[in-house]
Short mmCIF file of C-alpha atoms in Angstrom, two decimals:
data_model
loop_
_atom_site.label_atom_id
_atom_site.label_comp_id
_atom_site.label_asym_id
_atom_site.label_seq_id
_atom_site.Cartn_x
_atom_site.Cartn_y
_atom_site.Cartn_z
CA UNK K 633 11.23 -18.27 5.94
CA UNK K 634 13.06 -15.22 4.23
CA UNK K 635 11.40 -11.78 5.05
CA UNK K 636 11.53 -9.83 2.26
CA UNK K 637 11.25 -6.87 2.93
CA UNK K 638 7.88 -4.09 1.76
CA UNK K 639 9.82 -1.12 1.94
CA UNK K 640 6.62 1.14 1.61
CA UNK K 641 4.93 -0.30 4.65
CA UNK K 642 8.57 -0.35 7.02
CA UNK K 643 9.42 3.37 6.01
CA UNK K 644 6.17 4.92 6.83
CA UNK K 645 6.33 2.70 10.42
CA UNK K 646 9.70 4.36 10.69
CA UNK K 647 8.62 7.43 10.63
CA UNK K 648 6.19 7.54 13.44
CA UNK K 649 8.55 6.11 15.58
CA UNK K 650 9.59 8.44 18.42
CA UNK K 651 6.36 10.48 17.70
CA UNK K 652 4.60 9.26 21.27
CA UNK K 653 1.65 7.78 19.02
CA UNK K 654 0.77 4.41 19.02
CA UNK K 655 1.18 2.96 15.65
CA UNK K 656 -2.06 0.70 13.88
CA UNK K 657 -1.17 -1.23 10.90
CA UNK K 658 -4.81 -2.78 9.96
CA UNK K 659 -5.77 -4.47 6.75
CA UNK K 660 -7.05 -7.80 5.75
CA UNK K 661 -5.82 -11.05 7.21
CA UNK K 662 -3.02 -12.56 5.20
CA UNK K 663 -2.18 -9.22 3.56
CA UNK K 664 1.33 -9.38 5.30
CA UNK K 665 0.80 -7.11 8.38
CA UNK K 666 2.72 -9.74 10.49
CA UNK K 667 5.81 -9.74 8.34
CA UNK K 668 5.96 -5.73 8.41
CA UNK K 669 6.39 -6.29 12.33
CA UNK K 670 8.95 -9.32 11.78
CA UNK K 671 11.04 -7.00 9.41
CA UNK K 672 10.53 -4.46 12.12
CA UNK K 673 12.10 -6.73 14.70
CA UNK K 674 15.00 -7.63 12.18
CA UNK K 675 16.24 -3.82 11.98
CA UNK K 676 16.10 -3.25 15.82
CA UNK K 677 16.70 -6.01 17.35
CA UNK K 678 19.79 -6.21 19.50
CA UNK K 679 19.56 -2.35 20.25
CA UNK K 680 16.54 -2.29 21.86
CA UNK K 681 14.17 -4.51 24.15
CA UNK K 682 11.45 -6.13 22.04
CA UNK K 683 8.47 -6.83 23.35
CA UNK K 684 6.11 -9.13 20.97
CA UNK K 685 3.16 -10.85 21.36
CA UNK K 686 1.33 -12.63 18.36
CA UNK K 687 -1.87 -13.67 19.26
CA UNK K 688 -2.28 -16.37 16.22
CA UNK K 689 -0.01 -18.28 18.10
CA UNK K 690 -0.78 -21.31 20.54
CA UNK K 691 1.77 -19.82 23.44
CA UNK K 692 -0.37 -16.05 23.79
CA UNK K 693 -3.71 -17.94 23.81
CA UNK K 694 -3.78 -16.72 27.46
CA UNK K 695 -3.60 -13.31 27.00
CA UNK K 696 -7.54 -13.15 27.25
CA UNK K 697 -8.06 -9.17 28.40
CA UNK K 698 -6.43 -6.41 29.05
CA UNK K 699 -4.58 -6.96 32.47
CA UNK K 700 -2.96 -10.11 31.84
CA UNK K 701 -1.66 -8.12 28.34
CA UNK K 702 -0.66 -5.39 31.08
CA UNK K 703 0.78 -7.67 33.31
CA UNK K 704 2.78 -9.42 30.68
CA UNK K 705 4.40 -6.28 28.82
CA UNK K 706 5.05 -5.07 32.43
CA UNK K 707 6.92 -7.73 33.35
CA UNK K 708 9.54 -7.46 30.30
CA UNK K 709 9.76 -3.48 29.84
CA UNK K 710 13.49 -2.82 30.28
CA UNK K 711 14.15 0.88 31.97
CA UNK K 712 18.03 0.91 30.65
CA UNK K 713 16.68 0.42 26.99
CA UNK K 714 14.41 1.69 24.19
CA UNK K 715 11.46 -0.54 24.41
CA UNK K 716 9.15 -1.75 21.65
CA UNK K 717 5.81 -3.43 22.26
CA UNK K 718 4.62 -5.24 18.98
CA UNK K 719 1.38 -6.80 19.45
CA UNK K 720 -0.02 -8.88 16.34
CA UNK K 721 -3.75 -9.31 15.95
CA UNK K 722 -4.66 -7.52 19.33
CA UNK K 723 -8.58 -7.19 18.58
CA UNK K 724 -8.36 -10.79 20.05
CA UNK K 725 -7.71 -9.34 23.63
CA UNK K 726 -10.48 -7.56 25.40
CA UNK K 727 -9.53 -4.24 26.81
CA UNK K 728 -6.48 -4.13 25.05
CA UNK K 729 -6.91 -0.38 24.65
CA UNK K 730 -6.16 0.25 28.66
CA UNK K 731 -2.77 -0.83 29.11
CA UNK K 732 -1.92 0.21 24.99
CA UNK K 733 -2.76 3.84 26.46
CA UNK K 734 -1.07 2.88 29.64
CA UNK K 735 2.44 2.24 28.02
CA UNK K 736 2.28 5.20 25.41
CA UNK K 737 3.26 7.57 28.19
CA UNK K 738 6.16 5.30 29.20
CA UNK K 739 9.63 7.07 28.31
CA UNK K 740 11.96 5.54 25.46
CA UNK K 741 8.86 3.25 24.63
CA UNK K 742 6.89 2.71 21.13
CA UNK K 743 4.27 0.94 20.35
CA UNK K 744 3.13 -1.15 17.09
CA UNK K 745 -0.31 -3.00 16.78
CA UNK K 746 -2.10 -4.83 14.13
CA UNK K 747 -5.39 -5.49 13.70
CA UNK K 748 -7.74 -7.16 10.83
CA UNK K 749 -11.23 -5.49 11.68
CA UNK K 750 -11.62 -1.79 10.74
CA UNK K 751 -14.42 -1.44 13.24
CA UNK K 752 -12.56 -1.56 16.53
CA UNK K 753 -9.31 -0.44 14.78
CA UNK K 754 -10.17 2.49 12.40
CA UNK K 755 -13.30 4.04 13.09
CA UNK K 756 -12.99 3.78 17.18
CA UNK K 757 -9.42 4.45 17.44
CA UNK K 758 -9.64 7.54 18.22
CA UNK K 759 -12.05 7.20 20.97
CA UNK K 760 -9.89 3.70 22.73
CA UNK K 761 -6.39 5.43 22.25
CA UNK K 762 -7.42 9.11 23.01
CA UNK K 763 -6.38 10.53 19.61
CA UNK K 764 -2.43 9.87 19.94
CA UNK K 765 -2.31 7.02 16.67
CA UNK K 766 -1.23 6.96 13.49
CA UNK K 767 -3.21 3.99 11.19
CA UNK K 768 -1.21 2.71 8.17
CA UNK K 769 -3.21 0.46 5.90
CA UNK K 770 -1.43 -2.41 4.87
CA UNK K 771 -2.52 -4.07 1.46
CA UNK K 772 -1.85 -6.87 -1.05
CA UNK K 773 0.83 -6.83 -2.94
CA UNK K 774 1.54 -4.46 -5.34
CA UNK K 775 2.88 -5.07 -8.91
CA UNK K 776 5.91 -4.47 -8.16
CA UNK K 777 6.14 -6.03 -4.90
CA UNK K 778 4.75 -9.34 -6.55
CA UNK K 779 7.36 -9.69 -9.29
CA UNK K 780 9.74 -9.04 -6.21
CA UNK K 781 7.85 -11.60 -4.31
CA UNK K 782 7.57 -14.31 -7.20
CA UNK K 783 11.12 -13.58 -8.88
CA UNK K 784 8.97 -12.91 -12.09
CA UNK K 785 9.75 -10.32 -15.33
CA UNK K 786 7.80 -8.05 -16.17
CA UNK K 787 5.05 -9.12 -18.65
CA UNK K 788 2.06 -9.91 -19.92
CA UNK K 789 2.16 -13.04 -18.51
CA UNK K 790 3.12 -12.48 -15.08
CA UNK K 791 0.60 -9.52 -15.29
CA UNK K 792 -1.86 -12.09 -16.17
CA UNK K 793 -0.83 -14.06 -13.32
CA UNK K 794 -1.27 -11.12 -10.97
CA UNK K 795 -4.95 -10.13 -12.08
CA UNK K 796 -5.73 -13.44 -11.71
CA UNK K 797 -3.91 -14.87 -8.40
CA UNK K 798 -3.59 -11.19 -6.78
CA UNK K 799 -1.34 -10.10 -3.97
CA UNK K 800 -1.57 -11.88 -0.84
CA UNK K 801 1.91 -12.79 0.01
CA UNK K 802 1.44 -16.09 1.76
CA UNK K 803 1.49 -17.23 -2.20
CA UNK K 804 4.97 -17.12 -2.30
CA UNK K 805 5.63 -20.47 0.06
CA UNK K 806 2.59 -22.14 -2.01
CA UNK K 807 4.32 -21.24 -5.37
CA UNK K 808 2.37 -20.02 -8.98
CA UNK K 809 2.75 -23.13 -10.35
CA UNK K 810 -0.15 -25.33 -8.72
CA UNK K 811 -2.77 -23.62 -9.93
CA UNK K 812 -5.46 -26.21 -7.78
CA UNK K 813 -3.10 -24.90 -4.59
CA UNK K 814 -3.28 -21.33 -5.43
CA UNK K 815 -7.08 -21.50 -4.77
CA UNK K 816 -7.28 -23.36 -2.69
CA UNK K 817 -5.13 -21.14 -0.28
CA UNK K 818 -7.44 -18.63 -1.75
CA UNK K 819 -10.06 -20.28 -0.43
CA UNK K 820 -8.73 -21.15 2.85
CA UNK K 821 -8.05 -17.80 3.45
CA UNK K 822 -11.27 -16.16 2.37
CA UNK K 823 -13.23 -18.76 4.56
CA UNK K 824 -11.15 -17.58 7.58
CA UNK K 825 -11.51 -14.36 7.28
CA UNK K 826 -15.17 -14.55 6.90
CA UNK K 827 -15.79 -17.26 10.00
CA UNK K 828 -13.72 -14.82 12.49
CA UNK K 829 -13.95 -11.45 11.47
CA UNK K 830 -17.54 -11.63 9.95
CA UNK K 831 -19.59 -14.65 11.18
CA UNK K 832 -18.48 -15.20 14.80
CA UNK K 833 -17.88 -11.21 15.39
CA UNK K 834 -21.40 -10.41 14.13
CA UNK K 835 -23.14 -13.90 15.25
CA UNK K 836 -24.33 -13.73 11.71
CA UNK K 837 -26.76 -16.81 11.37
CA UNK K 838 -28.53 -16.04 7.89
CA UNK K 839 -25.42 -17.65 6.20
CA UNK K 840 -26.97 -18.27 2.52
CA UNK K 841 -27.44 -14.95 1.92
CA UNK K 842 -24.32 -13.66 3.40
CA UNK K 843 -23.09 -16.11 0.93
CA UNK K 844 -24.91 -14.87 -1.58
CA UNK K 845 -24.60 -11.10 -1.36
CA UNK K 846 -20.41 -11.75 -1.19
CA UNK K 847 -20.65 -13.39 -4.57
CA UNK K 848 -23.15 -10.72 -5.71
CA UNK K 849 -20.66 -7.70 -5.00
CA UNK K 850 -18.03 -9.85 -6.12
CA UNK K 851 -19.45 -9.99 -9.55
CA UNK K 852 -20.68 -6.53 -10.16
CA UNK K 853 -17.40 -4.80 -8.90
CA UNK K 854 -17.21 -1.52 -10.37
CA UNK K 855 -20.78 -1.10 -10.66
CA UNK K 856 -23.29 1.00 -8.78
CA UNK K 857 -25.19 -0.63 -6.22
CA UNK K 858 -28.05 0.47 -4.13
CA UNK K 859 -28.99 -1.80 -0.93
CA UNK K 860 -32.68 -1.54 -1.86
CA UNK K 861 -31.88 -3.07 -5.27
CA UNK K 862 -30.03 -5.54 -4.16
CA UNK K 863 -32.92 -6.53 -1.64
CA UNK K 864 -35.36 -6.58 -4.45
CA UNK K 865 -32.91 -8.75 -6.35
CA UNK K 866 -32.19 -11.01 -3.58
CA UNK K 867 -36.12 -11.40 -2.67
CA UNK K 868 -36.82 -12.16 -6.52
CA UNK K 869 -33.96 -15.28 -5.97
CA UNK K 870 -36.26 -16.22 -2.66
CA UNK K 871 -34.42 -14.54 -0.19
CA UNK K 872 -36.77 -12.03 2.12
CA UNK K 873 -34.03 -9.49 2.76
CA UNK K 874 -34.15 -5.99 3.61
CA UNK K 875 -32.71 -3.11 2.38
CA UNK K 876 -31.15 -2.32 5.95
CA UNK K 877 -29.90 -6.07 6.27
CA UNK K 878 -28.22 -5.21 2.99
CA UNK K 879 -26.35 -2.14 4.23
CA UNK K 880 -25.33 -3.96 7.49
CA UNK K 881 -23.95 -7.31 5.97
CA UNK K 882 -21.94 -5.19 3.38
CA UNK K 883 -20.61 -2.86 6.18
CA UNK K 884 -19.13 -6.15 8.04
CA UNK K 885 -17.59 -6.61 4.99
CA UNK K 886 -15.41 -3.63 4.18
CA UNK K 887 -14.81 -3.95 8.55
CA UNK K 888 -13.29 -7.18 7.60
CA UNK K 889 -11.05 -5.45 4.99
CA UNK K 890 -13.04 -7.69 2.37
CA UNK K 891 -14.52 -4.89 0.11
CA UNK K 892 -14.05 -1.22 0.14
CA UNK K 893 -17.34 0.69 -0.59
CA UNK K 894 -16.36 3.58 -2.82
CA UNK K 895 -18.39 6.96 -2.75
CA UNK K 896 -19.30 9.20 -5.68
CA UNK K 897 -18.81 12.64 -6.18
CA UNK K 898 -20.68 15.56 -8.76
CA UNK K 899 -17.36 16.98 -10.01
CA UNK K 900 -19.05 20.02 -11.12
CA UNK K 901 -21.40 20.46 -8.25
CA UNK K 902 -18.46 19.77 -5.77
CA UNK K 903 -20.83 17.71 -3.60
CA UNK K 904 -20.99 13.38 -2.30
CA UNK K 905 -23.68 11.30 -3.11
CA UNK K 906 -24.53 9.18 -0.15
CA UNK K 907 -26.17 5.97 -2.00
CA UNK K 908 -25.63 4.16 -4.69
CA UNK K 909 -21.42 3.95 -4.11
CA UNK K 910 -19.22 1.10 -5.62
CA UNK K 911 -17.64 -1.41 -4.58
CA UNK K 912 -13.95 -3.08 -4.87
CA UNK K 913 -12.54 -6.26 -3.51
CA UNK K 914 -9.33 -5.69 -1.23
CA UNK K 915 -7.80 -8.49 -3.02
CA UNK K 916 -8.12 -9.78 -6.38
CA UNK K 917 -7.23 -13.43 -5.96
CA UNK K 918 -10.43 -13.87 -3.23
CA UNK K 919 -12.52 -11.89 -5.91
CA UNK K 920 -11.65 -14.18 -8.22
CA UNK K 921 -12.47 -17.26 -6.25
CA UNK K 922 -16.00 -16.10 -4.78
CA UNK K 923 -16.72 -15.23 -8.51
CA UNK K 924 -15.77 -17.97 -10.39
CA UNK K 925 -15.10 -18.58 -14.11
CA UNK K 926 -12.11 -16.84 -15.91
CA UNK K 927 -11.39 -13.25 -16.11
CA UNK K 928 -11.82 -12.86 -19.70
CA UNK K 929 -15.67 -12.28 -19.85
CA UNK K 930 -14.47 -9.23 -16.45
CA UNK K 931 -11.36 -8.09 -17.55
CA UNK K 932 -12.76 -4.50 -17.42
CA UNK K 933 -13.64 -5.11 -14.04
CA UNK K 934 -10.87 -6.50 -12.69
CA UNK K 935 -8.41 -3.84 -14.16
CA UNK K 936 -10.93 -1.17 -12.76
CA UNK K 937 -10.47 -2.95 -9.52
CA UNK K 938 -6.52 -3.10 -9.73
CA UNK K 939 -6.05 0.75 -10.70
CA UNK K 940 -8.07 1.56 -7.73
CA UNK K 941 -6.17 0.29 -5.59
CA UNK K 942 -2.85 1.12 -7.11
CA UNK K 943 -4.61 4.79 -6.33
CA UNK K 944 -4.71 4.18 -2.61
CA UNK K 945 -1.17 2.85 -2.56
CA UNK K 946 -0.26 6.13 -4.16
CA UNK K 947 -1.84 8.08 -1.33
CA UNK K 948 -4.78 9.21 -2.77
CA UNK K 949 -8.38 9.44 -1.69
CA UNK K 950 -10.49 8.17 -3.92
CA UNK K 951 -14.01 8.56 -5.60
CA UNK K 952 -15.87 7.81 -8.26
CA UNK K 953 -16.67 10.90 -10.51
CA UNK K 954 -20.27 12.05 -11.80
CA UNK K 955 -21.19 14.08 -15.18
CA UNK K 956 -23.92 15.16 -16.58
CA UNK K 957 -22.64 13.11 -19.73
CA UNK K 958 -21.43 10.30 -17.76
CA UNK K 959 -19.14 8.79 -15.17
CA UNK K 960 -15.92 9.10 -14.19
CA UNK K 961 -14.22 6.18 -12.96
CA UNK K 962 -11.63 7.87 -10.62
CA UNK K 963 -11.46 11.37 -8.67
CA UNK K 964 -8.06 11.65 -6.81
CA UNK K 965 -7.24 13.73 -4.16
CA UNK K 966 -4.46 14.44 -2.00
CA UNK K 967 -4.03 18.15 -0.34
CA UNK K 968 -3.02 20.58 -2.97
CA UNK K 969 -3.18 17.56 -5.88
CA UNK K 970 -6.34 16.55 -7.91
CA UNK K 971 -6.60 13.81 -10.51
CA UNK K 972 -9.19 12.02 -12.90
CA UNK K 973 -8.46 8.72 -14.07
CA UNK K 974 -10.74 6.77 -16.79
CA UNK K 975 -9.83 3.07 -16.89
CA UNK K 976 -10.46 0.54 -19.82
CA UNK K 977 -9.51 -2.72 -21.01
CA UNK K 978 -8.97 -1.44 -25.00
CA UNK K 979 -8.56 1.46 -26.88
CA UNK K 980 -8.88 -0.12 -30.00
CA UNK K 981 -11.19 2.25 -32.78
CA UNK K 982 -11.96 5.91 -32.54
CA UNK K 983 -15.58 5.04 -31.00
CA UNK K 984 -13.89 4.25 -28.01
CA UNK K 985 -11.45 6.59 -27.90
CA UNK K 986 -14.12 9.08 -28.11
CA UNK K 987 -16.04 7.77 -25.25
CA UNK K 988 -13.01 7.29 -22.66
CA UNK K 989 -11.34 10.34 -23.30
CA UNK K 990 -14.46 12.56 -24.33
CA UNK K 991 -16.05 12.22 -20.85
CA UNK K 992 -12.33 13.42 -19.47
CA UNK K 993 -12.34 16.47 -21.72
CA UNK K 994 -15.73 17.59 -20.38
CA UNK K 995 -14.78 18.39 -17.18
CA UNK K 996 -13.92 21.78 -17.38
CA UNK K 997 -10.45 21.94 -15.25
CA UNK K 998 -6.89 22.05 -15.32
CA UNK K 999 -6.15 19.18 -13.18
CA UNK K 1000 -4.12 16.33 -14.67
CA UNK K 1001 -6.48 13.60 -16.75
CA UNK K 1002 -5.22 10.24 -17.59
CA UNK K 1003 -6.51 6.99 -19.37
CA UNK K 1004 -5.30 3.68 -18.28
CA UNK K 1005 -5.67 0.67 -20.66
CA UNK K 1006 -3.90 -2.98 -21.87
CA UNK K 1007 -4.00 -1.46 -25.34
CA UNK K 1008 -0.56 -2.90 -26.80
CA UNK K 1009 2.11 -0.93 -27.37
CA UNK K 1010 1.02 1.99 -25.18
CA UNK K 1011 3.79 2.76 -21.95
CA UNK K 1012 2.85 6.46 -21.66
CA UNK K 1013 1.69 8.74 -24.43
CA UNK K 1014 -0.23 12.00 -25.07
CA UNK K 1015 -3.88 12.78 -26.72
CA UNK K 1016 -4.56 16.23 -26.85
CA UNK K 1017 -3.91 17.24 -23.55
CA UNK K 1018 -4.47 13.79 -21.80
CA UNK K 1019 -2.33 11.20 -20.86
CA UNK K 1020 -2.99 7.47 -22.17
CA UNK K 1021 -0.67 5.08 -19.73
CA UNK K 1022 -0.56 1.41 -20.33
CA UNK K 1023 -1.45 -0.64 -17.37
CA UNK K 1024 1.51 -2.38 -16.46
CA UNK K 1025 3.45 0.91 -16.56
CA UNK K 1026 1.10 2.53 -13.94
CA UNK K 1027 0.98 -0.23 -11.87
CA UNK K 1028 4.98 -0.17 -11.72
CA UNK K 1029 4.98 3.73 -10.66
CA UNK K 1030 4.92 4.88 -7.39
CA UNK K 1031 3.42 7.76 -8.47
CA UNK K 1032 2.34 9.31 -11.87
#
């Protein structure tokens, strides 16, 4: 199949190379983090010896632990070349992290690994590779990248079809046409991802309300959610859940790259709250299917859920903002760079207006303040000193 190529993901791996760290791409199953190393192999290879092992297929099943991984990447390092070792999906081998360390202090030698659990590839990396790594999250598709990825125009239509389907690229070979195939590679995917990276790695066995609290999160994105009110929810519904079992069946979530758990921060008080945080789907199309219905009675949330991730893309590190006279969907940060973003579906009468960019106006800085919206007609305008930006020209930006 034709690699097309995600230009974001292949520059920033290009940059780290030569930097004796070992490169992580992590991310969500499906989300594409096996092309990025395919591309990869398409711009070296022929200049340098390539050393790739994909453990999703039949032929590495017996690369079980960490020596036979050593032994094998051993036996094909090349001393008269500059040698890459690419290994795809490597939280399937045990030990992995010995000979990964092993082979970073090798001359002329790089080294690229995937992984689709956060646990063992975010939060202990820096413990199993001794600090040298560089983690680049890879995610859906963006806008852009789906029109790209879909040979669609720009509008509302295939904007629709975006908020809808999301960005998981493995819809281009099933097409947008189908729409019974489109979920159901939805669902195929969603049901792998939670039998390997949440069921079997956490022996869960209470799967009804695993099953329920996924469809519960999925239908209150954007909303605050405390694990003790979800127990007391669940236990009304006749599950006796509690609020710790809450906490730790939503954290093997965002491990699996299913959900990100969003925290919020007193903008005036410069402080985090600790509870209470939000939570967004990695991908819109799985949201979609674990919710059900159409997206007409959540468009709010689903847009909500799009614009915060077109924030990470961006770079940004993200929050959810407090007032004393409200909420703020969005608090930005990069170093020296500070934005607040409201999000709606319509700004349609002056009530509105008043609400979305009133709560903007009472936080009492100069950083930049914007309001993203499907109102028609708006691409980018200003309202006394804040910036209204339609959705689908945001989501085309690389930046604001």
């Amino acid at each position: 199949m034709e690699i097309i190529s995600r230009e974001r993901y292949l520059k920033k791996v290009e940059n780290w190379i030569g930097k004796e760290n070992v490169i992580v791409l992590t991310g969500q199953r499906r989300v594409g983090k096996s092309f990025v190393l395919k591309d990869f192999v398409r711009q070296h290879e022929g200049e340098a010896n390539i050393i790739y092992v994909d453990k999703e297929k039949r032929q590495f099943r017996f690369l079980e632990n960490g020596d036979q991984l050593g032994d094998y990447i051993e036996e094909r390092m090349d001393t008269e070349k500059h040698n890459f070792i690419l290994v795809d999906e490597i939280q399937d081998i045990d030990g992995w992290e010995k000979p990964i360390r092993s082979f970073r202090t090798e001359e002329n030698t790089d080294i690229i690994i995937t992984g689709s659990n956060s646990k063992m590839l975010s939060s202990e990396l820096s413990t199993l590779l001794g600090g040298r790594y560089e983690e680049i999250r890879v995610l859906p598709l963006s806008y852009g990248e789906f029109m790209k990825f879909h040979s669609q125009e720009d509008s509302d239509e295939t904007l629709q079809k975006y908020l809808s389907y999301g960005g998981l690229p493995g819809l281009r070979v099933i097409g947008l046409e189908d729409e019974e195939m489109v979920w159901e590679y939805l669902r195929s995917v969603f049901n792998t991802v939670m039998l390997k990276d949440v069921i079997e790695r956490h022996k869960i066995r209470n799967i009804p309300f695993l099953n329920n609290l996924i469809t519960f999160l999925a239908d209150t994105i954007g909303k605050e959610n405390s694990a003790t009110g979800i127990s007391k929810k669940m236990k009304s519904e006749g599950l006796d859940v509690s609020s710790n079992v809450v906490l730790d069946y939503t954290s093997y979530f965002t491990e699996a790259y299913l959900v990100d758990a969003v925290k919020r921060y007193d903008i005036h008080g410069k402080k985090i709250f600790e509870t209470n945080q939000k939570v967004y789907f990695g991908d819109l199309g799985l949201r979609n299917l674990i919710a059900g219905g159409d997206r007409e009675g959540d468009i709010e949330k689903v847009i909500e859920n799009v614009v915060y991730h077109h924030l990470i893309r961006m770079g940004y590190e993200v929050k959810v903002g407090e007032l004393r006279m409200g909420e703020i969907d969005f608090v930005c940060t990069k170093p020296n760079d500070t934005r607040y973003v409201q999000v709606a579906y319509l700004i349609e009468n002056d009530e509105t207006r008043q609400r979305e960019f009133g709560r903007l106006r009472n936080i009492r800085n100069d950083y930049p303040k914007y309001v993203i919206s499907m109102t028609p007609m708006v691409t980018r305008r200003d309202y006394e000193g804040i910036t209204h930006l339609g959705l689908r020209e945001f989501l085309k930006s690389e930046n604001f």
